[in-house]
Coordinates of C-alpha atoms and ligand atoms in Angstrom, one line a residue:
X19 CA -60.6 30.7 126.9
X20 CA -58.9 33.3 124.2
X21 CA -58.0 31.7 120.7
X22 CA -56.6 33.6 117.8
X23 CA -57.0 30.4 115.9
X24 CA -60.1 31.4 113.8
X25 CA -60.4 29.1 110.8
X26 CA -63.4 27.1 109.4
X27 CA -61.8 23.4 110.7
X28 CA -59.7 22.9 112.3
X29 CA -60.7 24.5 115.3
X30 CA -59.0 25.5 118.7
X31 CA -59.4 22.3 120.9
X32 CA -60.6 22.8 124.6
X33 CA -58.7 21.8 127.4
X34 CA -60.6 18.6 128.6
X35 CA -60.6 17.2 124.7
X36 CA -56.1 17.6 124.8
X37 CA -56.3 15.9 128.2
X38 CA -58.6 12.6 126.7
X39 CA -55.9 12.6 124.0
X40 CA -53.0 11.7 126.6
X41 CA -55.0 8.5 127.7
X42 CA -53.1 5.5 127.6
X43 CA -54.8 2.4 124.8
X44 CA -56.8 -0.4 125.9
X45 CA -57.6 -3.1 124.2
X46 CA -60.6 -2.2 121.5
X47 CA -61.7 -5.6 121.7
X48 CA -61.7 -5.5 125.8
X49 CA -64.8 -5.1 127.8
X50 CA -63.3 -1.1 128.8
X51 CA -63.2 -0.3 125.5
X52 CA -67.2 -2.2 124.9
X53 CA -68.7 0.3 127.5
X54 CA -66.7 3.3 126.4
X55 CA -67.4 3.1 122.8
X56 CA -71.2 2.3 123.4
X57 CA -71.5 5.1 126.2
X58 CA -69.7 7.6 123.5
X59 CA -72.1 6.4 120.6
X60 CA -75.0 7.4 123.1
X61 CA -73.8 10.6 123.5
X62 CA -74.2 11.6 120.1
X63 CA -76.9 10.1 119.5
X64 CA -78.3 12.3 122.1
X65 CA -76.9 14.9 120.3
X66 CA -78.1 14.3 116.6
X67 CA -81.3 13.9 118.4
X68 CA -81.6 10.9 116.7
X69 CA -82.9 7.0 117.9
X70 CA -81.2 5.8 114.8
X71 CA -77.7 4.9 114.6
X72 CA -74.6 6.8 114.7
X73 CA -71.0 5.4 113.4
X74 CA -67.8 6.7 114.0
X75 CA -65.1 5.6 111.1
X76 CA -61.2 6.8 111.3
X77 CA -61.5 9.5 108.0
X78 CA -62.1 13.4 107.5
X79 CA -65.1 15.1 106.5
X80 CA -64.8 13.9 102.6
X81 CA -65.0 9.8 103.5
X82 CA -68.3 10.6 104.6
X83 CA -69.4 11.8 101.0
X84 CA -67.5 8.3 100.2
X85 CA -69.6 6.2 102.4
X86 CA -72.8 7.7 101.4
X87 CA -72.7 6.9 97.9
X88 CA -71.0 3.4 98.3
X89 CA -73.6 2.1 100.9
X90 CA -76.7 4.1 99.1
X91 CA -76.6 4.6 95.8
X92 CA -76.6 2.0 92.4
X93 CA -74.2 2.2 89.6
X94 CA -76.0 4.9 87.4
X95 CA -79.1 5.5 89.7
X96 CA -80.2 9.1 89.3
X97 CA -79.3 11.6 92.6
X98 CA -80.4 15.0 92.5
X99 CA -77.4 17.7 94.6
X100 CA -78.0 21.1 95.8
X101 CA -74.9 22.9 94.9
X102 CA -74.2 26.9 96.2
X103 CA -70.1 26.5 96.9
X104 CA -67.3 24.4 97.0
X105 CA -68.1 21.3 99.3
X106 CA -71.4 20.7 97.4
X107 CA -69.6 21.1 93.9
X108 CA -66.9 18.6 95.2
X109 CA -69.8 16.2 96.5
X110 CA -70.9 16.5 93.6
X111 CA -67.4 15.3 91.6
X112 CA -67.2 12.4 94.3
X113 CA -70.8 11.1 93.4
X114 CA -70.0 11.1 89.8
X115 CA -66.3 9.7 90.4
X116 CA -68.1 7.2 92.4
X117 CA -70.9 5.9 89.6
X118 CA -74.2 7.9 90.7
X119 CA -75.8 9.8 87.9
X120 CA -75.5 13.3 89.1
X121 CA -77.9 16.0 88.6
X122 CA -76.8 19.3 89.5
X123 CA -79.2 22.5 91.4
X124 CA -76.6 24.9 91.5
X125 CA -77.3 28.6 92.9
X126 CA -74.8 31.4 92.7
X127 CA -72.2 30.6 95.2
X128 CA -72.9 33.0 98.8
X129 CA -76.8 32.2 97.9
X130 CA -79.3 29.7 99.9
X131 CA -81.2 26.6 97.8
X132 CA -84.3 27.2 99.2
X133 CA -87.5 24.9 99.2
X134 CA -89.0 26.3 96.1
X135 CA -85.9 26.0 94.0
X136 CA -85.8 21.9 95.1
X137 CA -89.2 21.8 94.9
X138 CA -88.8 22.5 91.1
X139 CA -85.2 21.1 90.7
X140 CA -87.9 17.4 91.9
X141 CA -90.0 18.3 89.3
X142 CA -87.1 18.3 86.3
X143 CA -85.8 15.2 87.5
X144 CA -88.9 13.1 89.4
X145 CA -86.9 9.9 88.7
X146 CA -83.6 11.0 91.8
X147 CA -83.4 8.2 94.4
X148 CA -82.0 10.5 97.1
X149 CA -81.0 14.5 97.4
X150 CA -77.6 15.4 98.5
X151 CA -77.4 18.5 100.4
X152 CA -74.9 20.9 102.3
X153 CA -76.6 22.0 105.4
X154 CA -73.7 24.6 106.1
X155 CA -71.5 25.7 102.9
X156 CA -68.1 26.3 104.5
X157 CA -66.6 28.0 101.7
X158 CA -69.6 30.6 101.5
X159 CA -70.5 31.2 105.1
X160 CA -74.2 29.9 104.1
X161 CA -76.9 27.5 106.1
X162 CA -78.9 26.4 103.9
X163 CA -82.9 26.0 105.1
X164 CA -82.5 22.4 106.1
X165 CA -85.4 21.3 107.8
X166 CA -87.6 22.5 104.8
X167 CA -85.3 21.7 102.1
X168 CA -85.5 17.9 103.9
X169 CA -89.6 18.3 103.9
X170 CA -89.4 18.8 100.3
X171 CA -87.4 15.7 99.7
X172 CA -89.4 13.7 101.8
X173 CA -93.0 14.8 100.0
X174 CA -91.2 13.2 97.1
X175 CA -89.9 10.2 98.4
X176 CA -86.3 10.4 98.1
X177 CA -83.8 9.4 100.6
X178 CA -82.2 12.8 102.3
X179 CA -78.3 12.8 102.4
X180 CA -76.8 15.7 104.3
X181 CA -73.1 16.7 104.8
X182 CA -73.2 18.6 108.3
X183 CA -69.4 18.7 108.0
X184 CA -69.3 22.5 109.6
X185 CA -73.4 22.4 111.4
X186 CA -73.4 19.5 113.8
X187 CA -72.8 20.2 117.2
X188 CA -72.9 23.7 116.3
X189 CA -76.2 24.5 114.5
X190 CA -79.2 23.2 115.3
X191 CA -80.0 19.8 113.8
X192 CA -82.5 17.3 114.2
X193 CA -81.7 14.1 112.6
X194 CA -85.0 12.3 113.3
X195 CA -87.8 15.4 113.7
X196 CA -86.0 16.7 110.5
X197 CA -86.1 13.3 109.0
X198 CA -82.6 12.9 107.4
X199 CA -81.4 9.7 106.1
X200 CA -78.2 10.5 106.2
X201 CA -75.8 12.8 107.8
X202 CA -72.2 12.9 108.1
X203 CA -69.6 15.2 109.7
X204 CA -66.4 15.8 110.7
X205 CA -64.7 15.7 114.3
X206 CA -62.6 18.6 113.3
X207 CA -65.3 21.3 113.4
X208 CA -67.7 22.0 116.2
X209 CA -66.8 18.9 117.5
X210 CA -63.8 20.5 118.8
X211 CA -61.7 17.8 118.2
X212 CA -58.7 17.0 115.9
X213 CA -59.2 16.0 112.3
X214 CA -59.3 12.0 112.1
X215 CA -63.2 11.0 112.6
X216 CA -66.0 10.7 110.7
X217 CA -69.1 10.6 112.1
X218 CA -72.2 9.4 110.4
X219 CA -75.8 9.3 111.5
X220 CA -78.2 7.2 109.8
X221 CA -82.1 6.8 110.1
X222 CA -84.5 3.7 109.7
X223 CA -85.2 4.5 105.9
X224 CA -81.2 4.4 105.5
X225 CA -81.5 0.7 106.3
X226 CA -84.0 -0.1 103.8
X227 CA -82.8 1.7 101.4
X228 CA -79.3 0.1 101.5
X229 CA -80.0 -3.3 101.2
X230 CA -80.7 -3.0 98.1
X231 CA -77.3 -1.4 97.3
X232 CA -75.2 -3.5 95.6
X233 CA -71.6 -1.5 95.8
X234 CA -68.2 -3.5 96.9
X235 CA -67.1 -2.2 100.1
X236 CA -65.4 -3.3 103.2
X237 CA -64.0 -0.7 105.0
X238 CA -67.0 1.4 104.3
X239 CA -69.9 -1.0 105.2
X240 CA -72.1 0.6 107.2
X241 CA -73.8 -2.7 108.1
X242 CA -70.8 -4.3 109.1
X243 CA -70.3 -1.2 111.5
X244 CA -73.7 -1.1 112.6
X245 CA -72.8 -5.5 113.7
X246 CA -69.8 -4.7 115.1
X247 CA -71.3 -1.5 117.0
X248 CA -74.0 -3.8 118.7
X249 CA -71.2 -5.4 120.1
X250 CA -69.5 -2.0 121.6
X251 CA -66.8 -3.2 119.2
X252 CA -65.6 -1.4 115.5
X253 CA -65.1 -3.6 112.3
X254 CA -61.7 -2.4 112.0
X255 CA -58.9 -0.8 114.5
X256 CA -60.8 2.5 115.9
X257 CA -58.8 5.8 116.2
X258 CA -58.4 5.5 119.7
X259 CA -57.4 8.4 120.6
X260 CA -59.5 10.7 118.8
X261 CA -61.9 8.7 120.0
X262 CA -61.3 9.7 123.8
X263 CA -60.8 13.4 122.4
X264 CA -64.5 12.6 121.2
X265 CA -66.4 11.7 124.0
X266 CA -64.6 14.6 126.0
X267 CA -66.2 16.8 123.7
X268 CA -69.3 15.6 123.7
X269 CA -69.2 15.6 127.3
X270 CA -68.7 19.2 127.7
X271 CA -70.9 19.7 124.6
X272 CA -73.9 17.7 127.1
X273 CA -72.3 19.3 130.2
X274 CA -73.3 23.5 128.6
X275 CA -76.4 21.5 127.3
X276 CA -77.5 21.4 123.2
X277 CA -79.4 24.5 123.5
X278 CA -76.8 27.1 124.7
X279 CA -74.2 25.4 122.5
X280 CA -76.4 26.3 119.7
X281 CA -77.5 29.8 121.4
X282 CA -73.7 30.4 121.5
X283 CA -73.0 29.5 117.7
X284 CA -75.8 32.1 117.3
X285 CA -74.3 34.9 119.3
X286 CA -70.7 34.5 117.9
X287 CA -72.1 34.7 114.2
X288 CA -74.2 37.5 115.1
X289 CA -70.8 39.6 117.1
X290 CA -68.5 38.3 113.7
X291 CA -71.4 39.7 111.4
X292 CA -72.1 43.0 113.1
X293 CA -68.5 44.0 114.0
X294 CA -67.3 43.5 110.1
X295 CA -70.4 45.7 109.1
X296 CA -69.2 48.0 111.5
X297 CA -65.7 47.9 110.5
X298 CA -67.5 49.0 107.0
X299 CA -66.7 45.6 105.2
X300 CA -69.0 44.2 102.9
X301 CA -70.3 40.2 103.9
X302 CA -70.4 37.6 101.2
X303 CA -73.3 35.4 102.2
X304 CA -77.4 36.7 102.0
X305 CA -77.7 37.3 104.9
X306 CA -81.0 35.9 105.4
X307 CA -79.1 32.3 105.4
X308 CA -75.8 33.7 107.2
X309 CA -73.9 30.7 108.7
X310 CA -73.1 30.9 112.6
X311 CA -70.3 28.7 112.2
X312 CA -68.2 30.6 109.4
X313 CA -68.5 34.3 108.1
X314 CA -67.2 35.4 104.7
X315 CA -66.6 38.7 103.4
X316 CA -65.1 40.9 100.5
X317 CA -62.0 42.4 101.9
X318 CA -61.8 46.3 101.4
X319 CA -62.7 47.2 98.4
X320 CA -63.2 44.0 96.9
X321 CA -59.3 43.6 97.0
X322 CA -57.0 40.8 97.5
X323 CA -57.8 38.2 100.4
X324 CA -54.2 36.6 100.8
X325 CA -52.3 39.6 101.9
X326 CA -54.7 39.8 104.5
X327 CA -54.8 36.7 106.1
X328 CA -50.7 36.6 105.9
X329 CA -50.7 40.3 107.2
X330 CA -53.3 39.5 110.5
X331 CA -50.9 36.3 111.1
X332 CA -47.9 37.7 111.5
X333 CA -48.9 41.1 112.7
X334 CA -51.2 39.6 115.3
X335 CA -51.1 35.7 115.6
X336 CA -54.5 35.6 114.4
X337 CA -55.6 33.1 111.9
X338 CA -58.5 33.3 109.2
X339 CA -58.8 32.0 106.0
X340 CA -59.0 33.2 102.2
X341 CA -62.0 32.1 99.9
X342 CA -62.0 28.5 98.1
X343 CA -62.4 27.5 94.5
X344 CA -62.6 30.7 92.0
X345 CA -63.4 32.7 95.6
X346 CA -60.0 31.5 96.7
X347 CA -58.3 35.4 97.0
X348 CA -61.8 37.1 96.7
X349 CA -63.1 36.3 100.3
X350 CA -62.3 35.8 103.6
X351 CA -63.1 34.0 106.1
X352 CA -64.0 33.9 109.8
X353 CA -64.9 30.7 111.7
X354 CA -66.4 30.9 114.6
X355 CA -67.7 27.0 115.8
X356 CA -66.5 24.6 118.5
X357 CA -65.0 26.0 121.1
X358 CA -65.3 30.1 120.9
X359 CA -66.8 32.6 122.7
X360 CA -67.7 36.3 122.2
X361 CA -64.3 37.3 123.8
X362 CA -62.7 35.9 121.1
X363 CA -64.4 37.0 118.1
X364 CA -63.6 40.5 119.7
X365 CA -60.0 39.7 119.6
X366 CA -60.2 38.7 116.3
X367 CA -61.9 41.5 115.1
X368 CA -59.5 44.0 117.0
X369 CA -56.6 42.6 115.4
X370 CA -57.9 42.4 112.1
X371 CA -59.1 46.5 112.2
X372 CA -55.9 46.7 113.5
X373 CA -54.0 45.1 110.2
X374 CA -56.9 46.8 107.9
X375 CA -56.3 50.3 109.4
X376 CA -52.6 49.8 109.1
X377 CA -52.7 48.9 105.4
X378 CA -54.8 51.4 104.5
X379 CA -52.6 54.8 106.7
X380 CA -49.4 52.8 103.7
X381 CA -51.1 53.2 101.0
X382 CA -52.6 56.5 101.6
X383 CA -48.7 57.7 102.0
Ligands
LIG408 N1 -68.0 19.3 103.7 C1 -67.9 20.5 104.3 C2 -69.1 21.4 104.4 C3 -66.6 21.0 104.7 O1 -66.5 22.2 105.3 C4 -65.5 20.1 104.6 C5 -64.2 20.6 105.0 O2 -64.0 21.7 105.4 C6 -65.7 18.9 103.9 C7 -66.9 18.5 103.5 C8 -64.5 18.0 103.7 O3 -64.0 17.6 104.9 P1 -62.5 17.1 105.0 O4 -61.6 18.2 104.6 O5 -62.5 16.9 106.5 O6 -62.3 15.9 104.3

């Protein structure tokens, strides 16, 4: 299945998912589309392992931050968010932007929140309705301990919001045993699919918890999504397409089975980790919370990241990615999630010893 295409999201879309994509419309109020869309919504239920309900809005990864805070969370009602990189600080902005009264855990960036640090971050600020969390930082490589971290926020009675933009259907994640409230994603990552969905799982405290919401919103109402869903129907036009690409995905992702998707995740990360260390370069992330969906490291001595990733493109056709925010030319990145296997994080890793050993035989001229 080689593919030199080795960024954090998008990712390299499988043969079976291009295929649904060349399916001609139907009607999405007809009685085809009724059964496909409640057959696909089953699907990944089965794969949040989750009863509850899971949505599916046309959007990327950020609407879901969107439709948290509208459907959850008062004008001015306190939130307490765990922030250790980029897609946590900008959660962060969006919740603020949006009206919540945001209080801020943030750990050095390539660093794990871990229980103890929300467990005190809960006692500063008892009064937080609900805890937003990253389960997989992106821009740091990092997995934060979510199953604890959720434990936590459920001793104190908050609602749990997770972004799993860059974990689900990658890392393991149990919506209901964990007890999330809330957990979005985007059908770009391990989803294997192209940008354009939003996928949202919600549990039974969600429900409670947002009827008393009193936010404007239309295209964002979960409730009207959850009526229209119990119909095999969407409130608005559905992204067909991405839609088909969707439930091809989770088809194969059902068809290899939860468990070895996840064993996989785990034994790309662990061939990205060990052949940089070999290579002698330095990783970004503790490692005691490294990510098996994205690696980041320094580049040679703590250099310049862009040259690299340009260099490894055109030298090899291989894509990674730079750092984000101030980490924008100070790290790079591997991704490794969706549809990869161990033969290609070799040939990434080849070409990019390859482009290292080169640049450092010119300047040693
Ligand atoms: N959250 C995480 C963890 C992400 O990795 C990303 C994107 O990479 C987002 C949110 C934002 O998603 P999008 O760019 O699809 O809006």
């Amino acid at each position: 299945m080689q593919s030199l295409f080795r960024l954090p999201g998008p990712t390299p879309l499988p043969p079976p998912v291009l295929a649904a994509m060349q399916r001609p419309m139907i009607p999405h109020r007809g009685i085809e589309f009724r059964s496909f869309y409640r057959d696909l919504l089953d699907r990944l239920r089965r794969i949040h392992r989750t009863d509850g309900d899971v949505l599916l809005w046309p959007g990327s990864g950020s609407a879901g931050w969107e439709i948290a805070i509208a459907n959850l969370i008062n004008q001015g009602e306190p939130v307490l968010i765990g922030v250790c990189g980029d897609f946590g600080d900008r959660f962060a902005r969006v919740a603020t932007l949006l009206g919540a009264n945001v209080r801020r855990l943030d750990v050095p960036w390539g660093r794990a929140i871990t229980p103890e640090m929300l467990r005190d971050g809960l006692e500063q600020h008892p009064d937080v309705v609900a805890v937003l969390l990253t389960h997989n930082e992106t821009s740091t490589g990092v997995t934060n301990p979510l199953k604890e971290l959720a434990s936590v926020v459920r001793s104190h009675g908050a609602l749990v919001i997770v972004d799993a933009v860059s974990s689900a259907a990658g890392l393991p994640l149990e919506v209901d045993e964990w007890g999330l409230d809330f957990v979005l994603s985007g059908s770009q990552k391990a989803w294997m699919c192209p940008p354009g969905v939003v996928i949202i799982a919600v549990g039974e405290r969600f429900w409670a918890a947002q009827g008393r919401c009193t936010n404007s919103k239309y295209f964002w109402s979960l409730a009207d999504a959850r009526d229209a869903a119990l119909n095999g129907s969407t409130p608005t036009t559905p992204p067909l397409s991405t839609l088909y690409a969707l439930d091809a995905a989770a088809r194969m992702i059902e068809s290899e089975s939860l468990e070895e998707v996840w064993q996989r995740h785990q034994d790309v990360g662990s061939r990205t980790r060990d052949g940089l260390e070999n290579m002698g370069l330095e990783l970004f992330a503790d490692q005691a919370y490294a990510s098996n969906t994205v690696t980041a490291f320094y580049p040679p001595s703590r250099g310049s990241a862009k040259p690299i990733v340009d260099a490894v493109y055109q030298e090899h056709g291989v894509t990674i990615a730079g750092g984000q925010g101030h980490l924008a030319d100070a790290i790079l990145r591997i991704g490794h999630m969706g549809w990869v296997n161990l033969e290609d994080i070799d040939a990434c890793l080849e070409a990019l010893a390859l482009t290292l050993s080169k640049r450092s035989n010119c300047s040693s001229m």
